[in-house]
Amino acid sequence: MGKSKAELTLDDAERLWLAGEAQRAAEAFRRARLQAHEEGDHSCEGQALLQLGDLEAETGMHSHARETYAEARAVLSAAGDGRGQAGALVRLGALAWREGHEAEARQFYQSAGEMFDAACDKSGQAHVAKRLGHLERDLGRHDRALDHYTSALTLYRQAHDTLGQANGLRAVAALQRRLGHADLARQSFSEAVELYREAGDALGEAAALRGVGHVATDMGDLDGAKEALNASRHLYAAIGALRTEAETLVEYARLIAPTQSAPARRHLIHAATLFRRLGDETKAAEVEALI
């Protein structure tokens, strides 16, 4: 059975968001929501609202995101979708934490965890544990953060959630790198790459490869860093993630510049062009200054 009109519009919205066209993506998410409502697909309607809220949160429109998440929660509640409601609560918790409201964030996470537990959803419980890990990490409580990440990985494995495991490993790797444990971080990022590949998540694979490149640079393994960043930027280009493609191009160009000045210059010119396409003149000018 083919996808519905709303689902196809949702796919378009995701592609636009990935390409950095936030305004058009937001319009497409709203259109998908209306189409799903007309089709009576409450799950798709709720998903469109959740993703619209994610976009609004990412672009700094916190009050709009809060209202959108609350609306999504109401739609999912009416549909009897407990997992979806819990997902909305997790997002509200993340938004509260982004605004510095620790107690409120913990309350949202606790409520979400209870709903996931009631639904016997180990992946959902793992997601809450991972979010709590982020919170503790941001507070500088690295031991507590690692405990939460470890719990999340255990739950993802119990749920046979390959993508969840990959996301959890990326969080662990980033923390290990922050703590100066380069060997462990590289191993975790590398394991995440394989899991993302197994799950068919090219965006996650590109991000994990970029992580490998960063850690390899920290370790002085420039050949390994070049290989990872080159693979990462090709993946970003293939899926149309313009901003991260541009950022990775700059990192790759800086690494190869001492021995390959002409290719490095071409990559920087391309990166500046991508930033300009995204409307980021400041970043484009910064890159052009490196040429």
Coordinates of N, CA and C in Angstrom, one line a residue, residues 165-280:
Q165 N 20.3 2.1 19.7 CA 21.7 1.8 20.2 C 22.7 2.8 19.6
A166 N 22.5 3.0 18.3 CA 23.4 3.9 17.6 C 23.4 5.3 18.2
N167 N 22.2 5.8 18.4 CA 22.1 7.1 19.0 C 22.7 7.2 20.4
G168 N 22.5 6.1 21.2 CA 23.0 6.0 22.5 C 24.5 6.0 22.5
L169 N 25.1 5.3 21.6 CA 26.6 5.2 21.4 C 27.2 6.5 21.0
R170 N 26.5 7.3 20.2 CA 26.9 8.6 19.8 C 27.0 9.5 21.1
A171 N 26.0 9.4 21.9 CA 26.0 10.2 23.1 C 27.1 9.8 24.0
V172 N 27.3 8.5 24.2 CA 28.4 8.1 25.0 C 29.8 8.5 24.4
A173 N 29.9 8.4 23.1 CA 31.2 8.8 22.5 C 31.5 10.3 22.7
A174 N 30.4 11.1 22.5 CA 30.7 12.6 22.7 C 31.1 12.9 24.1
L175 N 30.5 12.2 25.1 CA 30.9 12.4 26.5 C 32.3 11.9 26.7
Q176 N 32.7 10.7 26.2 CA 34.0 10.2 26.3 C 35.1 11.1 25.7
R177 N 34.7 11.7 24.6 CA 35.6 12.7 24.0 C 35.8 13.9 24.9
R178 N 34.7 14.4 25.4 CA 34.8 15.5 26.3 C 35.7 15.2 27.5
L179 N 35.7 14.0 28.0 CA 36.4 13.6 29.2 C 37.9 13.3 28.8
G180 N 38.2 13.3 27.5 CA 39.6 13.1 27.1 C 39.9 11.6 26.9
H181 N 38.9 10.8 26.8 CA 39.1 9.3 26.5 C 39.0 9.1 25.0
A182 N 40.0 9.5 24.3 CA 39.9 9.5 22.8 C 39.7 8.1 22.3
D183 N 40.5 7.1 22.8 CA 40.4 5.7 22.3 C 39.0 5.2 22.5
L184 N 38.4 5.4 23.6 CA 37.0 4.9 23.9 C 36.0 5.6 23.0
A185 N 36.2 6.9 22.9 CA 35.3 7.7 22.0 C 35.3 7.2 20.6
R186 N 36.5 7.0 20.1 CA 36.6 6.5 18.7 C 36.0 5.2 18.5
Q187 N 36.1 4.3 19.5 CA 35.5 3.0 19.4 C 34.0 3.1 19.4
S188 N 33.5 4.0 20.3 CA 32.0 4.1 20.4 C 31.4 4.7 19.1
F189 N 32.1 5.8 18.6 CA 31.7 6.4 17.3 C 31.7 5.3 16.2
S190 N 32.7 4.5 16.1 CA 32.9 3.5 15.1 C 31.8 2.5 15.2
E191 N 31.4 2.1 16.4 CA 30.3 1.1 16.5 C 29.0 1.7 16.1
A192 N 28.9 3.0 16.4 CA 27.6 3.7 16.0 C 27.5 3.8 14.5
V193 N 28.7 4.0 13.8 CA 28.6 4.1 12.3 C 28.1 2.8 11.8
E194 N 28.5 1.6 12.3 CA 28.1 0.3 11.8 C 26.6 0.1 12.1
L195 N 26.1 0.5 13.2 CA 24.7 0.4 13.6 C 23.8 1.3 12.7
Y196 N 24.3 2.5 12.5 CA 23.5 3.4 11.6 C 23.4 2.8 10.2
R197 N 24.5 2.2 9.8 CA 24.5 1.6 8.4 C 23.5 0.5 8.4
E198 N 23.6 -0.3 9.5 CA 22.6 -1.5 9.5 C 21.2 -1.0 9.6
A199 N 20.9 0.1 10.2 CA 19.6 0.6 10.3 C 19.1 1.4 9.1
G200 N 20.1 1.7 8.2 CA 19.8 2.4 7.0 C 19.6 3.9 7.3
D201 N 20.2 4.4 8.3 CA 20.1 5.9 8.7 C 21.4 6.6 8.2
A202 N 21.3 7.1 7.0 CA 22.5 7.8 6.4 C 22.9 9.1 7.1
L203 N 21.9 9.8 7.7 CA 22.2 11.0 8.4 C 22.9 10.7 9.7
G204 N 22.4 9.7 10.4 CA 23.1 9.3 11.6 C 24.5 8.8 11.3
E205 N 24.7 8.0 10.2 CA 26.0 7.5 9.8 C 26.9 8.6 9.5
A206 N 26.5 9.6 8.8 CA 27.3 10.8 8.5 C 27.8 11.5 9.8
A207 N 26.8 11.7 10.7 CA 27.2 12.3 12.0 C 28.2 11.5 12.8
A208 N 28.0 10.2 12.8 CA 29.0 9.4 13.6 C 30.3 9.3 12.9
L209 N 30.4 9.3 11.6 CA 31.6 9.4 10.8 C 32.3 10.7 11.1
R210 N 31.6 11.8 11.2 CA 32.2 13.1 11.5 C 32.8 13.0 12.9
G211 N 32.1 12.3 13.8 CA 32.6 12.2 15.2 C 33.9 11.4 15.2
V212 N 34.0 10.4 14.3 CA 35.3 9.6 14.2 C 36.4 10.5 13.7
G213 N 36.0 11.4 12.7 CA 37.0 12.3 12.2 C 37.5 13.3 13.2
H214 N 36.6 13.8 14.1 CA 37.0 14.7 15.1 C 38.0 14.1 16.2
V215 N 37.6 12.8 16.6 CA 38.4 12.1 17.5 C 39.8 11.8 16.9
A216 N 39.8 11.3 15.7 CA 41.0 11.0 15.0 C 41.9 12.2 14.9
T217 N 41.3 13.4 14.7 CA 42.1 14.6 14.7 C 42.7 14.9 16.1
D218 N 41.9 14.7 17.1 CA 42.4 14.8 18.5 C 43.6 13.9 18.7
M219 N 43.6 12.7 18.2 CA 44.6 11.7 18.4 C 45.8 11.9 17.5
G220 N 45.8 12.9 16.6 CA 46.9 13.1 15.7 C 46.9 12.1 14.5
D221 N 45.8 11.4 14.3 CA 45.7 10.4 13.2 C 45.0 11.2 12.0
L222 N 45.8 12.0 11.3 CA 45.3 12.8 10.3 C 44.7 12.0 9.1
D223 N 45.4 10.9 8.7 CA 44.9 10.1 7.6 C 43.5 9.5 8.0
G224 N 43.4 9.0 9.2 CA 42.1 8.5 9.6 C 41.0 9.6 9.7
A225 N 41.4 10.8 10.1 CA 40.5 11.9 10.2 C 40.0 12.3 8.8
K226 N 41.0 12.4 7.8 CA 40.6 12.7 6.5 C 39.6 11.7 5.9
E227 N 39.9 10.4 6.1 CA 39.1 9.4 5.5 C 37.6 9.5 6.1
A228 N 37.5 9.7 7.4 CA 36.2 9.8 8.0 C 35.4 11.0 7.6
L229 N 36.1 12.2 7.6 CA 35.4 13.4 7.2 C 35.0 13.4 5.8
N230 N 35.9 12.8 4.9 CA 35.6 12.8 3.5 C 34.3 11.9 3.3
A231 N 34.2 10.8 4.0 CA 33.1 9.9 3.8 C 31.8 10.6 4.4
S232 N 32.0 11.3 5.5 CA 30.9 12.0 6.1 C 30.3 13.1 5.2
R233 N 31.2 13.9 4.6 CA 30.7 15.0 3.7 C 30.0 14.5 2.5
H234 N 30.5 13.3 2.0 CA 29.8 12.7 0.8 C 28.4 12.3 1.2
L235 N 28.2 11.7 2.4 CA 26.9 11.3 2.8 C 26.0 12.4 3.0
Y236 N 26.5 13.5 3.7 CA 25.7 14.7 3.9 C 25.2 15.3 2.5
A237 N 26.1 15.3 1.5 CA 25.7 15.8 0.2 C 24.7 14.9 -0.4
A238 N 24.8 13.6 -0.3 CA 23.8 12.7 -0.9 C 22.4 12.8 -0.4
I239 N 22.3 13.2 0.9 CA 21.0 13.3 1.5 C 20.5 14.7 1.6
G240 N 21.3 15.6 1.1 CA 20.8 17.0 1.0 C 20.9 17.8 2.3
A241 N 21.8 17.4 3.2 CA 22.0 18.1 4.5 C 23.0 19.2 4.3
L242 N 22.5 20.4 3.7 CA 23.4 21.4 3.3 C 24.3 22.0 4.3
R243 N 23.8 22.3 5.5 CA 24.6 23.0 6.5 C 25.7 22.1 7.1
T244 N 25.3 20.8 7.4 CA 26.3 19.9 7.9 C 27.3 19.5 6.8
E245 N 26.9 19.5 5.6 CA 27.8 19.2 4.5 C 28.8 20.4 4.4
A246 N 28.4 21.6 4.5 CA 29.2 22.8 4.5 C 30.2 22.8 5.6
E247 N 29.7 22.5 6.8 CA 30.6 22.5 8.0 C 31.7 21.4 7.9
T248 N 31.3 20.3 7.4 CA 32.2 19.2 7.3 C 33.2 19.4 6.2
L249 N 32.8 20.1 5.1 CA 33.7 20.5 4.0 C 34.8 21.4 4.6
V250 N 34.4 22.3 5.4 CA 35.4 23.2 6.0 C 36.4 22.5 6.8
E251 N 35.9 21.5 7.6 CA 36.8 20.8 8.5 C 37.8 19.9 7.6
Y252 N 37.2 19.3 6.6 CA 38.0 18.5 5.7 C 39.1 19.3 4.9
A253 N 38.6 20.4 4.5 CA 39.6 21.3 3.7 C 40.7 21.8 4.6
R254 N 40.5 22.1 5.8 CA 41.6 22.5 6.7 C 42.6 21.4 6.9
L255 N 42.1 20.1 6.9 CA 43.0 19.0 7.1 C 43.9 18.8 5.9
I256 N 43.3 18.9 4.7 CA 44.1 18.6 3.5 C 44.9 19.8 3.0
A257 N 44.6 21.0 3.5 CA 45.2 22.2 2.9 C 46.8 22.1 2.9
P258 N 47.4 21.6 3.9 CA 48.9 21.6 3.9 C 49.5 20.8 2.7
T259 N 48.8 19.8 2.3 CA 49.4 19.0 1.2 C 48.6 19.1 -0.1
Q260 N 47.3 19.5 0.0 CA 46.5 19.6 -1.2 C 45.7 20.9 -1.2
S261 N 46.5 22.0 -1.5 CA 45.9 23.3 -1.4 C 44.8 23.6 -2.4
A262 N 45.0 23.1 -3.7 CA 44.0 23.4 -4.7 C 42.7 22.7 -4.4
P263 N 42.6 21.4 -4.0 CA 41.3 20.8 -3.7 C 40.7 21.4 -2.4
A264 N 41.6 21.8 -1.5 CA 41.1 22.4 -0.2 C 40.4 23.8 -0.6
R265 N 41.0 24.5 -1.5 CA 40.4 25.8 -1.9 C 39.0 25.6 -2.6
R266 N 38.9 24.5 -3.4 CA 37.7 24.2 -4.1 C 36.6 23.9 -3.1
H267 N 37.0 23.1 -2.0 CA 36.0 22.7 -1.0 C 35.5 23.9 -0.2
L268 N 36.4 24.8 0.1 CA 36.1 26.0 0.8 C 35.1 26.9 0.0
I269 N 35.4 27.0 -1.3 CA 34.5 27.8 -2.2 C 33.1 27.2 -2.2
H270 N 33.1 25.8 -2.3 CA 31.8 25.1 -2.3 C 31.0 25.3 -1.0
A271 N 31.8 25.2 0.1 CA 31.2 25.4 1.4 C 30.6 26.8 1.6
A272 N 31.3 27.8 1.1 CA 30.8 29.2 1.2 C 29.5 29.3 0.4
T273 N 29.5 28.7 -0.8 CA 28.3 28.7 -1.7 C 27.1 28.1 -1.0
L274 N 27.4 27.0 -0.3 CA 26.3 26.3 0.4 C 25.7 27.2 1.6
F275 N 26.6 27.8 2.3 CA 26.2 28.7 3.4 C 25.4 29.9 2.8
R276 N 25.8 30.4 1.7 CA 25.1 31.5 1.1 C 23.7 31.0 0.6
R277 N 23.6 29.8 0.1 CA 22.3 29.3 -0.3 C 21.4 29.1 0.9
L278 N 21.9 28.9 2.1 CA 21.1 28.8 3.3 C 20.8 30.2 3.9
G279 N 21.3 31.2 3.2 CA 21.1 32.6 3.7 C 22.0 33.0 4.9
D280 N 23.0 32.3 5.1 CA 24.0 32.6 6.2 C 25.2 33.3 5.6

